[in-house]
Amino acid sequence: MPAYHSKVDFESFPTACGCSILPLKTQTRGPAPPHEGDGADIIDETISFFRANVLFKNFDVAGGADRTLIYLTLYLQSCMVACEKVADKKEAKTVLYQHAIKPFVCPGDPGWGLGGMFPNAANREESDSFKAYFKQARTELSERLLDVIYGADGAHNKWWMCFVKRKACSPTQQT
């Protein structure tokens, strides 16, 4: 059984380091185009496919949207690890915001752990575009994830937090 792929891969979007710059339903400022309509955006897909995709060790990349999905899945995994010891939803919001805005590496930089799955940035402009888009996407994912991994009472959702120990795609990526 193959992993779940992004449903928006058939459309053409601008790319940075092989990742599609997909529309987001967000109020956060950044380079992502606004998502139109009521359909799911890449953040919704990442959250809904996470528990299934984290069970796979291999992921066949079908296009730029899949690379975006992979990166956001690995980031979601790191968010859950960051929130593992944080019992309060209010404190977790601060932890996840700090996690979203901290500096991160892009393909081609020293410390990039996903090897050949993502092509290196061709120039500084492409690297900056990658970082700007994923900073916006990471911030939005962190905000939406709070309502998923914490219940209305502010406690951990045990059906989500049980996936903290799983390693998605067995990466050594620092997100």
GROMACS .gro file of C-alpha atoms in nm:
model
  175
    1MET     CA    1   0.000   0.000   0.000
    2PRO     CA    2   0.155   0.334  -0.102
    3ALA     CA    3   0.169   0.645   0.113
    4TYR     CA    4  -0.089   0.919   0.065
    5HIS     CA    5   0.013   1.177  -0.195
    6SER     CA    6  -0.097   1.536  -0.228
    7LYS     CA    7  -0.416   1.586  -0.424
    8VAL     CA    8  -0.293   1.912  -0.582
    9ASP     CA    9   0.004   1.763  -0.768
   10PHE     CA   10  -0.164   1.781  -1.109
   11GLU     CA   11  -0.174   2.161  -1.109
   12SER     CA   12   0.125   2.376  -1.190
   13PHE     CA   13   0.254   2.606  -0.921
   14PRO     CA   14   0.581   2.794  -0.883
   15THR     CA   15   0.853   2.591  -0.714
   16ALA     CA   16   1.149   2.649  -0.486
   17CYS     CA   17   1.401   2.368  -0.433
   18GLY     CA   18   1.160   2.125  -0.598
   19CYS     CA   19   0.874   2.211  -0.357
   20SER     CA   20   0.555   2.363  -0.490
   21ILE     CA   21   0.459   2.702  -0.349
   22LEU     CA   22   0.097   2.608  -0.284
   23PRO     CA   23  -0.190   2.834  -0.178
   24LEU     CA   24  -0.261   2.848   0.195
   25LYS     CA   25  -0.570   2.936   0.397
   26THR     CA   26  -0.389   3.175   0.628
   27GLN     CA   27  -0.380   3.524   0.772
   28THR     CA   28  -0.003   3.500   0.823
   29ARG     CA   29   0.191   3.726   0.591
   30GLY     CA   30   0.418   3.559   0.340
   31PRO     CA   31   0.472   3.464  -0.023
   32ALA     CA   32   0.204   3.191  -0.040
   33PRO     CA   33  -0.088   3.272  -0.266
   34PRO     CA   34  -0.426   3.281  -0.088
   35HIS     CA   35  -0.630   2.961  -0.106
   36GLU     CA   36  -0.962   3.007  -0.280
   37GLY     CA   37  -1.270   2.800  -0.209
   38ASP     CA   38  -1.363   2.564   0.069
   39GLY     CA   39  -1.137   2.275  -0.030
   40ALA     CA   40  -0.841   2.149   0.169
   41ASP     CA   41  -0.507   2.322   0.136
   42ILE     CA   42  -0.166   2.157   0.186
   43ILE     CA   43  -0.179   2.221   0.563
   44ASP     CA   44  -0.513   2.037   0.587
   45GLU     CA   45  -0.370   1.751   0.380
   46THR     CA   46  -0.061   1.732   0.600
   47ILE     CA   47  -0.269   1.706   0.916
   48SER     CA   48  -0.521   1.460   0.773
   49PHE     CA   49  -0.260   1.232   0.610
   50PHE     CA   50  -0.005   1.251   0.893
   51ARG     CA   51  -0.109   0.946   1.095
   52ALA     CA   52  -0.115   0.727   0.784
   53ASN     CA   53   0.200   0.865   0.619
   54VAL     CA   54   0.409   0.843   0.934
   55LEU     CA   55   0.372   0.465   0.921
   56PHE     CA   56   0.562   0.443   0.590
   57LYS     CA   57   0.939   0.436   0.571
   58ASN     CA   58   0.947   0.516   0.198
   59PHE     CA   59   0.762   0.782   0.006
   60ASP     CA   60   0.760   0.795  -0.374
   61VAL     CA   61   0.768   1.159  -0.479
   62ALA     CA   62   0.528   1.232  -0.763
   63GLY     CA   63   0.590   1.606  -0.785
   64GLY     CA   64   0.653   1.934  -0.607
   65ALA     CA   65   0.339   1.916  -0.394
   66ASP     CA   66   0.455   1.581  -0.256
   67ARG     CA   67   0.787   1.736  -0.152
   68THR     CA   68   0.594   2.012   0.024
   69LEU     CA   69   0.380   1.746   0.194
   70ILE     CA   70   0.691   1.553   0.303
   71TYR     CA   71   0.858   1.861   0.447
   72LEU     CA   72   0.543   1.965   0.636
   73THR     CA   73   0.491   1.608   0.763
   74LEU     CA   74   0.844   1.608   0.906
   75TYR     CA   75   0.783   1.950   1.056
   76LEU     CA   76   0.455   1.830   1.212
   77GLN     CA   77   0.648   1.539   1.365
   78SER     CA   78   0.899   1.780   1.518
   79CYS     CA   79   0.613   1.994   1.654
   80MET     CA   80   0.464   1.694   1.828
   81VAL     CA   81   0.800   1.610   1.982
   82ALA     CA   82   0.831   1.972   2.101
   83CYS     CA   83   0.485   1.952   2.262
   84GLU     CA   84   0.531   1.610   2.416
   85LYS     CA   85   0.631   1.746   2.756
   86VAL     CA   86   0.406   2.055   2.739
   87ALA     CA   87   0.078   1.969   2.908
   88ASP     CA   88  -0.092   2.309   2.868
   89LYS     CA   89  -0.236   2.425   2.536
   90LYS     CA   90  -0.158   2.790   2.613
   91GLU     CA   91   0.209   2.717   2.678
   92ALA     CA   92   0.220   2.491   2.371
   93LYS     CA   93   0.110   2.784   2.153
   94THR     CA   94   0.422   2.973   2.260
   95VAL     CA   95   0.647   2.669   2.215
   96LEU     CA   96   0.512   2.601   1.865
   97TYR     CA   97   0.540   2.964   1.757
   98GLN     CA   98   0.904   2.971   1.866
   99HIS     CA   99   0.958   2.639   1.688
  100ALA     CA  100   0.802   2.777   1.367
  101ILE     CA  101   1.012   3.091   1.345
  102LYS     CA  102   1.349   2.947   1.445
  103PRO     CA  103   1.608   2.941   1.164
  104PHE     CA  104   1.611   2.628   0.951
  105VAL     CA  105   1.821   2.492   0.667
  106CYS     CA  106   1.713   2.453   0.308
  107PRO     CA  107   1.830   2.202   0.044
  108GLY     CA  108   2.197   2.248  -0.037
  109ASP     CA  109   2.286   2.403   0.300
  110PRO     CA  110   2.508   2.217   0.547
  111GLY     CA  111   2.288   2.021   0.785
  112TRP     CA  112   2.016   1.939   0.531
  113GLY     CA  113   1.927   1.579   0.615
  114LEU     CA  114   1.706   1.473   0.326
  115GLY     CA  115   1.982   1.429   0.073
  116GLY     CA  116   1.871   1.385  -0.286
  117MET     CA  117   1.497   1.388  -0.216
  118PHE     CA  118   1.498   1.767  -0.268
  119PRO     CA  119   1.709   1.940  -0.534
  120ASN     CA  120   1.955   2.202  -0.409
  121ALA     CA  121   1.872   2.569  -0.446
  122ALA     CA  122   2.001   2.702  -0.777
  123ASN     CA  123   2.074   3.047  -0.631
  124ARG     CA  124   2.023   3.268  -0.327
  125GLU     CA  125   1.684   3.390  -0.453
  126GLU     CA  126   1.545   3.035  -0.469
  127SER     CA  127   1.681   2.960  -0.121
  128ASP     CA  128   1.518   3.276   0.018
  129SER     CA  129   1.190   3.187  -0.152
  130PHE     CA  130   1.199   2.838   0.003
  131LYS     CA  131   1.268   2.978   0.349
  132ALA     CA  132   0.999   3.248   0.326
  133TYR     CA  133   0.730   3.007   0.206
  134PHE     CA  134   0.809   2.741   0.463
  135LYS     CA  135   0.832   2.994   0.745
  136GLN     CA  136   0.475   3.097   0.659
  137ALA     CA  137   0.359   2.735   0.618
  138ARG     CA  138   0.529   2.628   0.944
  139THR     CA  139   0.360   2.911   1.134
  140GLU     CA  140   0.018   2.822   0.992
  141LEU     CA  141   0.066   2.449   1.056
  142SER     CA  142   0.168   2.522   1.416
  143GLU     CA  143  -0.149   2.726   1.472
  144ARG     CA  144  -0.381   2.463   1.325
  145LEU     CA  145  -0.204   2.175   1.497
  146LEU     CA  146  -0.284   2.312   1.842
  147ASP     CA  147  -0.654   2.234   1.800
  148VAL     CA  148  -0.571   1.882   1.685
  149ILE     CA  149  -0.321   1.764   1.946
  150TYR     CA  150  -0.492   1.941   2.237
  151GLY     CA  151  -0.854   1.888   2.330
  152ALA     CA  152  -1.107   2.151   2.433
  153ASP     CA  153  -1.005   2.099   2.795
  154GLY     CA  154  -0.641   2.184   2.709
  155ALA     CA  155  -0.508   1.830   2.764
  156HIS     CA  156  -0.318   1.619   2.510
  157ASN     CA  157  -0.521   1.420   2.261
  158LYS     CA  158  -0.388   1.071   2.329
  159TRP     CA  159  -0.492   0.946   1.985
  160TRP     CA  160  -0.254   1.194   1.827
  161MET     CA  161   0.024   1.200   2.082
  162CYS     CA  162   0.076   0.825   2.048
  163PHE     CA  163   0.246   0.908   1.714
  164VAL     CA  164   0.521   1.112   1.879
  165LYS     CA  165   0.756   0.814   1.890
  166ARG     CA  166   0.708   0.728   1.520
  167LYS     CA  167   0.973   0.855   1.281
  168ALA     CA  168   0.832   0.966   0.947
  169CYS     CA  169   1.044   0.845   0.651
  170SER     CA  170   1.328   0.769   0.895
  171PRO     CA  171   1.489   1.111   0.834
  172THR     CA  172   1.765   1.291   1.014
  173GLN     CA  173   1.621   1.626   0.906
  174GLN     CA  174   1.641   1.918   1.146
  175THR     CA  175   1.318   2.112   1.103
   0.00000   0.00000   0.00000
